[in-house]
């Protein structure tokens, strides 16, 4: 059996695997929904972080959240795109990680979230841990063990 409890991998720090903040598409507090929708559409991501000018994390904005907030009872209220700001509709109930948390904590959160934001002790945004990066690393870790056992 593959001995995952060898554990070096799962105990390694989340910080080793994050996409750093400067490479993460985001919007700022004060941006309207139209701007957020443009960023989401152009980047192809479904959700991105909402930061302030100091790079503190406030929440996540997503295309479904934006669409939900422009859907009226009888028509799409396009005017809300310029009227509402990201902080009016963003999701603030989000899990976060710290760079020195073990990867196994990140793995657990990634079951229900495609990515998890990493912050420091003052909530300054450091980057994101994504499913893709973790699965890629896990795959690279497991494959040699698997084929070694088959030999
Ligand atoms: P992935 O696991 O690479 O498919 O990424 C999962 C999700 O993480 C994406 O749908 C985005 O919401 C978010 N994401 C990944 N990379 C970035 C990035 N560079 N900037 C902003 N969001 C990202």
CSV table of C-alpha atoms and ligand atoms in Angstrom, one decimal:
chain,number,residue,atom,x,y,z
A,1,UNK,CA,0.0,0.0,0.0
A,2,UNK,CA,1.2,3.5,-0.8
A,3,UNK,CA,2.4,4.9,2.5
A,4,UNK,CA,1.1,8.4,2.5
A,5,UNK,CA,1.8,8.7,6.1
A,6,UNK,CA,5.4,9.1,5.2
A,7,UNK,CA,3.9,12.4,5.5
A,8,UNK,CA,6.7,14.7,4.4
A,9,UNK,CA,4.6,15.8,1.6
A,10,UNK,CA,1.4,16.4,3.6
A,11,UNK,CA,3.3,18.1,6.4
A,12,UNK,CA,5.1,20.5,4.1
A,13,UNK,CA,4.0,24.1,4.4
A,14,UNK,CA,1.1,25.5,2.3
A,15,UNK,CA,3.4,28.5,1.5
A,16,UNK,CA,5.5,26.2,-0.7
A,17,UNK,CA,2.6,25.7,-3.0
A,18,UNK,CA,0.8,29.0,-3.3
A,19,UNK,CA,0.4,31.1,-6.4
A,20,UNK,CA,1.9,34.4,-5.1
A,21,UNK,CA,-0.4,37.4,-4.7
A,22,UNK,CA,1.3,39.3,-7.5
A,23,UNK,CA,0.2,36.6,-10.0
A,24,UNK,CA,-3.4,36.4,-8.7
A,25,UNK,CA,-6.1,38.3,-10.6
A,26,UNK,CA,-8.2,40.3,-8.1
A,27,UNK,CA,-10.5,43.2,-7.7
A,28,UNK,CA,-10.4,46.0,-5.2
A,29,UNK,CA,-13.0,47.3,-2.7
A,30,UNK,CA,-14.8,50.1,-4.5
A,31,UNK,CA,-14.8,48.4,-7.9
A,32,UNK,CA,-18.3,48.0,-9.3
A,33,UNK,CA,-19.8,44.8,-10.5
A,34,UNK,CA,-19.2,45.7,-14.1
A,35,UNK,CA,-15.5,45.9,-13.6
A,36,UNK,CA,-15.5,42.6,-11.6
A,37,UNK,CA,-17.5,40.8,-14.4
A,38,UNK,CA,-15.0,42.1,-16.9
A,39,UNK,CA,-12.0,40.8,-14.9
A,40,UNK,CA,-13.7,37.4,-14.3
A,41,UNK,CA,-14.7,37.0,-18.0
A,42,UNK,CA,-11.3,38.1,-19.4
A,43,UNK,CA,-9.3,35.8,-17.0
A,44,UNK,CA,-11.7,32.9,-17.3
A,45,UNK,CA,-11.9,32.4,-13.6
A,46,UNK,CA,-15.2,31.9,-11.8
A,47,UNK,CA,-14.1,33.6,-8.5
A,48,UNK,CA,-11.4,35.9,-7.5
A,49,UNK,CA,-10.3,37.7,-4.3
A,50,UNK,CA,-11.5,41.1,-3.2
A,51,UNK,CA,-8.6,43.2,-1.7
A,52,UNK,CA,-8.2,46.7,-0.4
A,53,UNK,CA,-5.5,49.1,-1.4
A,54,UNK,CA,-3.2,47.7,1.3
A,55,UNK,CA,-3.8,44.1,0.0
A,56,UNK,CA,-5.9,43.0,2.9
A,57,UNK,CA,-8.3,40.3,2.0
A,58,UNK,CA,-12.1,41.1,2.3
A,59,UNK,CA,-13.8,38.3,0.5
A,60,UNK,CA,-14.4,36.6,-2.9
A,61,UNK,CA,-16.5,37.8,-5.8
A,62,UNK,CA,-17.8,35.3,-8.4
A,63,UNK,CA,-19.8,35.3,-11.6
A,64,UNK,CA,-22.7,33.5,-10.0
A,65,UNK,CA,-22.9,36.1,-7.2
A,66,UNK,CA,-22.9,38.9,-9.7
A,67,UNK,CA,-25.5,37.3,-11.9
A,68,UNK,CA,-27.7,36.6,-8.9
A,69,UNK,CA,-27.5,40.3,-8.0
A,70,UNK,CA,-28.6,41.6,-11.4
A,71,UNK,CA,-31.5,39.1,-11.8
A,72,UNK,CA,-34.8,41.0,-11.2
A,73,UNK,CA,-38.2,39.3,-11.0
A,74,UNK,CA,-39.0,40.2,-14.6
A,75,UNK,CA,-35.8,41.3,-16.3
A,76,UNK,CA,-32.1,41.5,-15.9
A,77,UNK,CA,-31.3,44.7,-14.1
A,78,UNK,CA,-28.1,45.6,-16.0
A,79,UNK,CA,-28.0,49.0,-14.2
A,80,UNK,CA,-27.0,47.2,-11.0
A,81,UNK,CA,-23.7,46.4,-12.7
A,82,UNK,CA,-22.6,50.0,-12.3
A,83,UNK,CA,-24.7,50.7,-9.2
A,84,UNK,CA,-23.4,47.9,-6.9
A,85,UNK,CA,-19.9,47.6,-5.6
A,86,UNK,CA,-18.1,44.3,-5.1
A,87,UNK,CA,-18.2,44.7,-1.3
A,88,UNK,CA,-22.1,44.9,-1.5
A,89,UNK,CA,-22.3,41.3,-2.8
A,90,UNK,CA,-19.0,39.5,-2.1
A,91,UNK,CA,-18.8,36.4,0.0
A,92,UNK,CA,-17.1,37.1,3.3
A,93,UNK,CA,-17.6,33.7,4.8
A,94,UNK,CA,-14.5,32.2,3.3
A,95,UNK,CA,-11.8,29.8,4.8
A,96,UNK,CA,-8.2,31.0,4.8
A,97,UNK,CA,-4.9,29.4,5.4
A,98,UNK,CA,-1.5,30.7,6.7
A,99,UNK,CA,1.7,30.0,4.8
A,100,UNK,CA,3.0,27.8,7.6
A,101,UNK,CA,-0.1,25.6,7.9
A,102,UNK,CA,0.5,22.0,6.8
A,103,UNK,CA,-0.6,21.1,3.3
A,104,UNK,CA,-2.9,18.5,4.8
A,105,UNK,CA,-5.1,21.3,6.1
A,106,UNK,CA,-5.2,22.9,2.6
A,107,UNK,CA,-6.1,19.5,1.1
A,108,UNK,CA,-9.2,19.2,3.4
A,109,UNK,CA,-10.4,22.7,2.5
A,110,UNK,CA,-9.9,22.1,-1.3
A,111,UNK,CA,-12.6,19.4,-1.2
A,112,UNK,CA,-15.2,22.0,-1.1
A,113,UNK,CA,-13.4,25.0,-2.5
A,114,UNK,CA,-11.6,25.2,-5.9
A,115,UNK,CA,-9.0,27.5,-4.2
A,116,UNK,CA,-8.2,28.9,-0.8
A,117,UNK,CA,-6.7,32.3,0.0
A,118,UNK,CA,-3.6,32.5,2.1
A,119,UNK,CA,-3.1,35.4,4.5
A,120,UNK,CA,-0.7,36.5,7.1
A,121,UNK,CA,-1.6,37.2,10.8
A,122,UNK,CA,-2.8,40.7,9.8
A,123,UNK,CA,-5.0,39.4,7.0
A,124,UNK,CA,-2.7,40.6,4.3
A,125,UNK,CA,-3.2,38.5,1.2
A,126,UNK,CA,-0.2,36.3,0.3
A,127,UNK,CA,-1.6,34.2,-2.5
A,128,UNK,CA,-3.9,31.2,-3.3
A,129,UNK,CA,-3.7,27.5,-2.9
A,130,UNK,CA,-5.5,25.9,-5.9
A,131,UNK,CA,-6.8,22.3,-6.5
A,132,UNK,CA,-4.7,22.1,-9.7
A,133,UNK,CA,-1.4,22.8,-7.9
A,134,UNK,CA,-2.1,20.4,-5.1
A,135,UNK,CA,-3.3,17.6,-7.4
A,136,UNK,CA,-0.3,18.1,-9.6
A,137,UNK,CA,2.1,17.9,-6.7
A,138,UNK,CA,0.2,14.9,-5.2
A,139,UNK,CA,0.3,13.1,-8.5
A,140,UNK,CA,4.1,13.7,-8.9
A,141,UNK,CA,4.5,12.3,-5.3
A,142,UNK,CA,2.3,9.3,-5.7
A,143,UNK,CA,3.2,8.1,-9.3
A,144,UNK,CA,6.8,6.9,-8.6
A,145,UNK,CA,5.6,5.1,-5.4
A,146,UNK,CA,2.8,3.4,-7.3
A,147,UNK,CA,4.9,2.2,-10.2
A,148,UNK,CA,7.7,1.1,-7.8
A,149,UNK,CA,5.2,-1.1,-6.0
A,150,UNK,CA,4.1,-2.6,-9.2
A,151,UNK,CA,7.6,-3.6,-10.3
B,1,LIG,P1,-7.4,25.7,-10.8
B,1,LIG,O1,-7.3,24.7,-9.7
B,1,LIG,O2,-6.1,26.2,-11.4
B,1,LIG,O3,-8.4,25.3,-11.8
B,1,LIG,O4,-8.0,27.1,-10.1
B,1,LIG,C1,-9.2,27.0,-9.4
B,1,LIG,C2,-9.7,28.4,-9.2
B,1,LIG,O5,-8.7,29.2,-8.5
B,1,LIG,C3,-10.0,29.2,-10.5
B,1,LIG,O6,-11.3,28.9,-11.0
B,1,LIG,C4,-9.9,30.6,-10.0
B,1,LIG,O7,-11.1,30.9,-9.4
B,1,LIG,C5,-8.8,30.5,-9.0
B,1,LIG,N1,-7.5,30.9,-9.6
B,1,LIG,C6,-6.6,30.1,-10.1
B,1,LIG,N2,-5.5,30.8,-10.5
B,1,LIG,C7,-5.8,32.1,-10.3
B,1,LIG,C8,-5.1,33.3,-10.6
B,1,LIG,N3,-3.9,33.4,-11.1
B,1,LIG,N4,-5.7,34.5,-10.3
B,1,LIG,C9,-7.0,34.4,-9.7
B,1,LIG,N5,-7.7,33.3,-9.4
B,1,LIG,C10,-7.1,32.1,-9.8
